[in-house]
Coordinates of C-alpha atoms in Angstrom, one line a residue:
Chain R
X1 CA 0.0 0.0 0.0
X2 CA 3.0 2.3 -0.3
X3 CA 3.1 2.6 -4.1
X4 CA 1.9 6.2 -4.2
X5 CA 3.6 7.4 -1.1
X6 CA 6.4 9.9 -1.7
X7 CA 9.8 8.4 -1.3
X8 CA 13.3 9.9 -1.2
X9 CA 16.6 8.7 -2.5
X10 CA 20.3 9.5 -2.6
X11 CA 22.4 10.3 -5.7
X12 CA 25.9 8.8 -5.7
X13 CA 27.6 12.0 -4.5
X14 CA 25.3 12.3 -1.5
X15 CA 26.0 8.6 -0.9
X16 CA 29.7 9.2 -0.8
X17 CA 29.1 11.8 1.9
X18 CA 27.2 9.2 3.9
X19 CA 29.9 6.5 3.7
X20 CA 32.6 9.0 4.5
X21 CA 30.7 10.1 7.6
X22 CA 31.2 6.6 9.0
X23 CA 35.0 6.8 8.4
X24 CA 36.8 9.0 10.9
X25 CA 39.4 11.1 9.2
X26 CA 37.7 10.9 5.7
X27 CA 37.0 14.2 3.9
X28 CA 34.9 14.5 0.7
X29 CA 36.1 16.9 -1.9
X30 CA 33.6 18.0 -4.5
X31 CA 33.8 19.8 -7.8
X32 CA 31.3 20.6 -10.6
X33 CA 32.7 19.9 -14.0
X34 CA 31.2 21.3 -17.1
X35 CA 31.0 18.0 -18.9
X36 CA 28.4 15.3 -19.4
X37 CA 28.2 12.5 -16.8
X38 CA 29.0 9.8 -19.4
X39 CA 32.2 11.6 -20.4
X40 CA 33.4 12.2 -16.8
X41 CA 32.4 8.7 -15.6
X42 CA 34.1 7.0 -18.5
X43 CA 37.4 8.5 -17.2
X44 CA 36.9 7.5 -13.6
X45 CA 35.6 4.0 -14.5
X46 CA 38.6 3.2 -16.6
X47 CA 40.3 1.5 -13.7
X48 CA 43.3 0.2 -15.7
X49 CA 43.7 3.4 -17.7
X50 CA 42.7 7.0 -16.8
X51 CA 41.8 6.2 -13.2
X52 CA 45.5 5.6 -12.5
X53 CA 46.3 9.1 -14.0
X54 CA 43.7 10.7 -11.8
X55 CA 44.5 9.1 -8.4
X56 CA 48.1 10.2 -7.8
X57 CA 49.1 7.2 -5.7
X58 CA 48.1 4.6 -8.2
X59 CA 50.7 4.4 -10.9
X60 CA 49.4 1.2 -12.3
X61 CA 46.3 -0.9 -11.6
X62 CA 45.3 -4.2 -13.0
X63 CA 41.8 -5.7 -12.5
X64 CA 42.3 -9.3 -11.5
X65 CA 38.7 -10.4 -11.3
X66 CA 35.2 -9.0 -11.7
X67 CA 31.9 -10.4 -10.5
X68 CA 29.0 -8.1 -11.3
X69 CA 29.7 -4.9 -9.5
X70 CA 32.5 -6.4 -7.4
X71 CA 36.1 -6.3 -8.5
X72 CA 39.5 -7.3 -7.3
X73 CA 42.5 -5.3 -8.4
X74 CA 46.2 -5.2 -7.8
X75 CA 47.9 -1.8 -7.8
X76 CA 51.4 -0.5 -7.7
X77 CA 52.0 2.9 -6.2
X78 CA 54.6 5.4 -7.4
X79 CA 56.7 4.3 -4.5
X80 CA 56.7 0.8 -5.8
X81 CA 54.4 -0.6 -3.1
X82 CA 51.9 -3.2 -4.2
X83 CA 48.4 -3.5 -2.9
X84 CA 45.4 -5.8 -3.4
X85 CA 42.1 -4.0 -3.6
X86 CA 38.6 -5.3 -3.3
X87 CA 35.9 -3.0 -4.5
X88 CA 32.6 -2.0 -6.1
X89 CA 32.3 -0.3 -9.5
X90 CA 29.1 0.8 -11.0
X91 CA 27.9 3.8 -12.9
X92 CA 28.6 6.9 -10.8
X93 CA 30.2 4.9 -8.0
X94 CA 33.7 3.4 -7.3
X95 CA 34.8 2.2 -3.8
X96 CA 38.1 0.4 -3.4
X97 CA 39.5 -1.0 -0.2
X98 CA 42.9 -2.4 0.6
X99 CA 44.5 -3.1 3.9
X100 CA 46.3 0.3 3.8
X101 CA 44.2 2.4 1.4
X102 CA 40.7 3.5 0.8
X103 CA 39.6 5.2 -2.4
X104 CA 36.1 6.5 -3.1
X105 CA 34.8 8.3 -6.2
X106 CA 31.3 9.3 -7.1
X107 CA 29.7 11.3 -9.9
X108 CA 26.1 12.5 -10.6
X109 CA 24.6 14.5 -13.3
X110 CA 23.9 18.0 -12.0
X111 CA 20.3 19.1 -12.7
X112 CA 21.4 22.5 -14.1
X113 CA 24.0 20.8 -16.4
X114 CA 27.5 19.4 -15.9
X115 CA 28.6 16.7 -13.6
X116 CA 29.3 16.8 -9.8
X117 CA 32.3 14.7 -8.8
X118 CA 33.3 13.8 -5.3
X119 CA 36.4 12.0 -4.1
X120 CA 37.4 10.7 -0.7
X121 CA 39.9 8.3 0.7
X122 CA 43.5 8.1 1.8
X123 CA 45.9 6.1 3.9
X124 CA 43.8 3.7 6.0
X125 CA 44.4 2.9 9.6
X126 CA 45.2 -0.7 8.9
X127 CA 42.1 -2.9 8.8
X128 CA 39.9 -0.2 10.3
X129 CA 37.3 2.1 8.8
X130 CA 39.4 5.2 9.5
X131 CA 41.8 7.3 7.5
X132 CA 45.0 9.0 8.6
X133 CA 43.9 12.6 8.1
X134 CA 47.1 13.9 6.6
X135 CA 47.1 15.6 3.2
X136 CA 43.8 14.0 2.2
X137 CA 42.2 17.3 1.0
X138 CA 45.3 18.3 -1.0
X139 CA 45.6 15.0 -2.7
X140 CA 41.9 15.0 -3.6
X141 CA 42.2 18.5 -5.0
X142 CA 45.1 17.3 -7.1
X143 CA 43.2 14.3 -8.3
X144 CA 40.3 16.5 -9.3
X145 CA 42.7 18.8 -11.1
X146 CA 43.9 15.8 -13.1
X147 CA 40.4 14.8 -13.9
X148 CA 39.4 18.3 -15.0
X149 CA 42.4 18.4 -17.3
X150 CA 41.4 15.1 -18.9
X151 CA 37.8 16.2 -19.5
X152 CA 37.4 18.0 -22.8
X153 CA 38.8 21.5 -22.1
X154 CA 36.3 24.1 -21.2
X155 CA 36.7 27.6 -19.8
X156 CA 34.0 27.7 -17.2
X157 CA 34.8 25.1 -14.7
X158 CA 33.3 26.0 -11.4
X159 CA 34.3 25.1 -7.9
X160 CA 31.9 24.5 -5.0
Chain B
X1 CA 16.2 -8.6 9.7
X2 CA 18.1 -11.5 8.2
X3 CA 21.3 -13.3 9.4
X4 CA 23.0 -11.7 6.5
X5 CA 22.1 -8.2 7.7
X6 CA 23.5 -9.1 11.1
X7 CA 26.7 -10.4 9.5
X8 CA 27.0 -7.1 7.5
X9 CA 26.5 -5.0 10.6
X10 CA 29.2 -6.9 12.5
X11 CA 31.6 -6.6 9.6
X12 CA 30.9 -2.9 9.2
X13 CA 31.4 -2.3 12.9
X14 CA 34.7 -4.1 12.6
X15 CA 36.0 -1.7 10.0
X16 CA 35.2 -3.4 6.6
X17 CA 34.2 -0.5 4.4
X18 CA 32.8 -2.8 1.7
X19 CA 30.4 -4.1 4.3
X20 CA 29.5 -0.5 5.1
X21 CA 28.9 0.1 1.4
X22 CA 26.6 -2.9 1.1
X23 CA 24.8 -2.0 4.3
X24 CA 24.2 1.5 2.8
X25 CA 22.7 -0.1 -0.3
X26 CA 20.3 -2.0 1.9
X27 CA 19.3 0.8 4.2
X28 CA 18.9 3.7 1.7
X29 CA 15.5 2.6 0.2
X30 CA 14.2 1.9 3.7
X31 CA 15.3 5.3 5.1
X32 CA 13.9 6.9 1.9
X33 CA 10.5 5.4 2.5
X34 CA 10.4 6.9 6.0
X35 CA 12.0 10.3 5.2
X36 CA 10.1 10.9 1.9
X37 CA 6.5 11.2 3.4
X38 CA 7.7 13.1 6.5
X39 CA 10.2 15.6 5.0
X40 CA 8.4 15.9 1.6
X41 CA 10.4 18.3 -0.6
X42 CA 13.4 17.9 1.7
X43 CA 13.2 14.1 1.6
X44 CA 16.6 13.6 0.0
X45 CA 18.2 16.0 2.5
X46 CA 16.5 14.1 5.4
X47 CA 17.6 10.7 3.9
X48 CA 21.2 11.9 3.7
X49 CA 21.3 13.4 7.1
X50 CA 19.6 10.3 8.7
X51 CA 22.1 8.0 7.0
X52 CA 25.0 10.2 8.1
X53 CA 23.7 9.9 11.7
X54 CA 23.3 6.2 11.3
X55 CA 26.8 5.5 9.9
X56 CA 28.4 7.8 12.5
X57 CA 26.7 5.9 15.3
X58 CA 26.9 2.4 13.8
X59 CA 29.6 1.3 16.3
X60 CA 27.2 2.1 19.2
X61 CA 24.6 -0.4 17.9
X62 CA 25.1 -3.3 20.4
X63 CA 22.6 -5.7 19.0
X64 CA 22.5 -6.1 15.2
X65 CA 19.1 -7.8 15.3
X66 CA 17.8 -4.4 16.4
X67 CA 19.1 -2.7 13.3
X68 CA 15.9 -1.7 11.5
X69 CA 14.2 -0.5 14.7
X70 CA 17.2 1.6 15.5
X71 CA 17.4 3.0 11.9
X72 CA 13.7 3.7 11.9
X73 CA 14.0 5.8 15.1
X74 CA 16.9 7.9 13.7
X75 CA 15.2 8.3 10.3
X76 CA 11.9 9.6 11.9
X77 CA 13.9 12.0 14.2
X78 CA 16.0 13.4 11.3
X79 CA 13.0 13.7 9.0
X80 CA 11.0 15.7 11.5
X81 CA 14.0 17.9 12.3
X82 CA 14.7 18.6 8.6
X83 CA 11.0 19.3 7.9
X84 CA 10.9 21.9 10.7
X85 CA 14.1 23.5 9.4
X86 CA 12.6 24.2 6.0
X87 CA 11.5 27.8 6.0
X88 CA 9.2 27.0 3.1
X89 CA 7.1 24.7 5.2
X90 CA 3.5 25.9 5.7
X91 CA 1.5 25.7 8.9
X92 CA -0.5 22.5 9.2
X93 CA -4.1 22.8 8.1
X94 CA -5.1 19.5 9.6
X95 CA -4.8 18.9 13.2
X96 CA -5.5 15.1 13.1
X97 CA -4.3 12.2 11.1
X98 CA -7.0 10.6 8.8
X99 CA -8.2 7.3 9.9
X100 CA -7.3 3.9 8.4
X101 CA -9.2 3.3 5.1
X102 CA -10.2 6.9 4.6
X103 CA -10.8 7.1 0.9
X104 CA -9.0 10.5 0.7
X105 CA -5.8 8.8 1.7
X106 CA -5.9 6.6 -1.3
X107 CA -7.0 9.5 -3.5
X108 CA -4.0 11.8 -3.0
X109 CA -1.7 11.0 -0.2
X110 CA 0.8 13.8 -1.0
X111 CA -2.0 16.4 -0.7
X112 CA -3.0 14.9 2.7
X113 CA 0.7 14.9 3.9
X114 CA 1.2 18.6 2.9
X115 CA -1.7 19.5 5.2
X116 CA -0.3 17.8 8.2
X117 CA 2.5 18.8 10.6
X118 CA 5.7 16.8 10.4
X119 CA 4.8 15.0 13.6
X120 CA 1.4 14.0 12.2
X121 CA 3.1 12.9 9.0
X122 CA 5.4 10.7 11.1
X123 CA 2.4 9.1 12.9
X124 CA 0.7 8.4 9.5
X125 CA 3.9 7.0 8.0
X126 CA 4.6 4.8 11.0
X127 CA 1.1 3.5 10.9
X128 CA 0.5 3.1 7.1
X129 CA 4.0 2.5 5.7
X130 CA 5.7 0.8 8.7
X131 CA 2.6 -0.9 10.0
X132 CA 3.3 0.0 13.7
X133 CA 0.6 -0.2 16.2
X134 CA -0.3 2.8 18.4
X135 CA 1.9 1.8 21.3
X136 CA 5.0 1.2 19.2
X137 CA 4.5 4.5 17.3
X138 CA 4.0 6.4 20.6
X139 CA 7.1 4.8 22.1
X140 CA 9.1 5.7 19.0
X141 CA 7.9 9.3 18.9
X142 CA 8.3 9.8 22.7
X143 CA 4.7 10.8 23.2
X144 CA 1.9 9.2 25.3
X145 CA -0.1 6.4 23.7
X146 CA -3.2 8.4 24.4
X147 CA -2.0 11.2 22.2
X148 CA -1.4 8.9 19.3
X149 CA -4.9 7.4 19.8
X150 CA -6.4 10.9 19.7
X151 CA -4.4 11.8 16.7
X152 CA -5.5 8.6 14.9
X153 CA -9.1 8.2 16.0
X154 CA -10.5 11.7 16.2
X155 CA -9.3 12.4 12.8
X156 CA -12.0 11.7 10.4
X157 CA -14.3 14.7 10.9
X158 CA -11.6 17.3 11.0
X159 CA -9.9 15.8 8.0
X160 CA -13.0 15.6 5.9
X161 CA -13.9 19.1 6.9
X162 CA -10.6 20.5 5.8
X163 CA -10.6 18.3 2.7
X164 CA -14.0 19.6 1.5
X165 CA -13.6 23.2 2.5

């Protein structure tokens, strides 16, 4: 009997704020890009390609296994360290977890045009849902700078 | 509440962020069904704020079997709070909740909801969406059972009067 009752929902960017709220030390950095969702998300969802260009710690990533939305990947950082990630990848949403790192990315089409992108993550307190809060905002800003540079160049990128 | 839900809660409490992610997938529609009718145009904000409160406090949930009751309590509290915060909200025209089976409820539930205060919307949502009895709704809202009963049972006349005016 609830078919006609109003319901509410979360887009993926709001969703990232919720998940980050449950992770002490996590900070969500957002930016509005003047590009369509499909274009922006194609860059973030290319785990073995452009994703490694956007996330500064991930020099090379290889997807080992996929099962629906779930994936397992192996990554090598710029410092040569290797990590095994388990994660979820679906349109507008990417969440990757290793013992020492958490990476979250979300994107949603903005009603007025463009795409809102949000990033979170950083060095994980090993095995815990917590992030060492050092440099996380700066790294996220840099990652968004890289993403913005990969998106077809436009003049009017706006920051929130 | 399934054993799978309890396993997810335990894993999330122990720091598995993928379990948190899956728990969020499961809880979002449930919280949205509560916050939507209570917070109306601010339903998405209320859903986000309720889930933020839920995930911040997840470690304090001692008994995973109580998950949905605990979530429901937070969702109702946040939805009422967000609804009151909205400067666009209009004073309630209806002072009572329409009775079960009132044909107007089936005709246009959104119109009925916009005429009620957030607290009355909460009573209606708990009764008609969540299927709670008067005692459980009163306990959840922190008001006497008698108040719930009066809101529910003395409703029909005033509701119809407002509807037809």
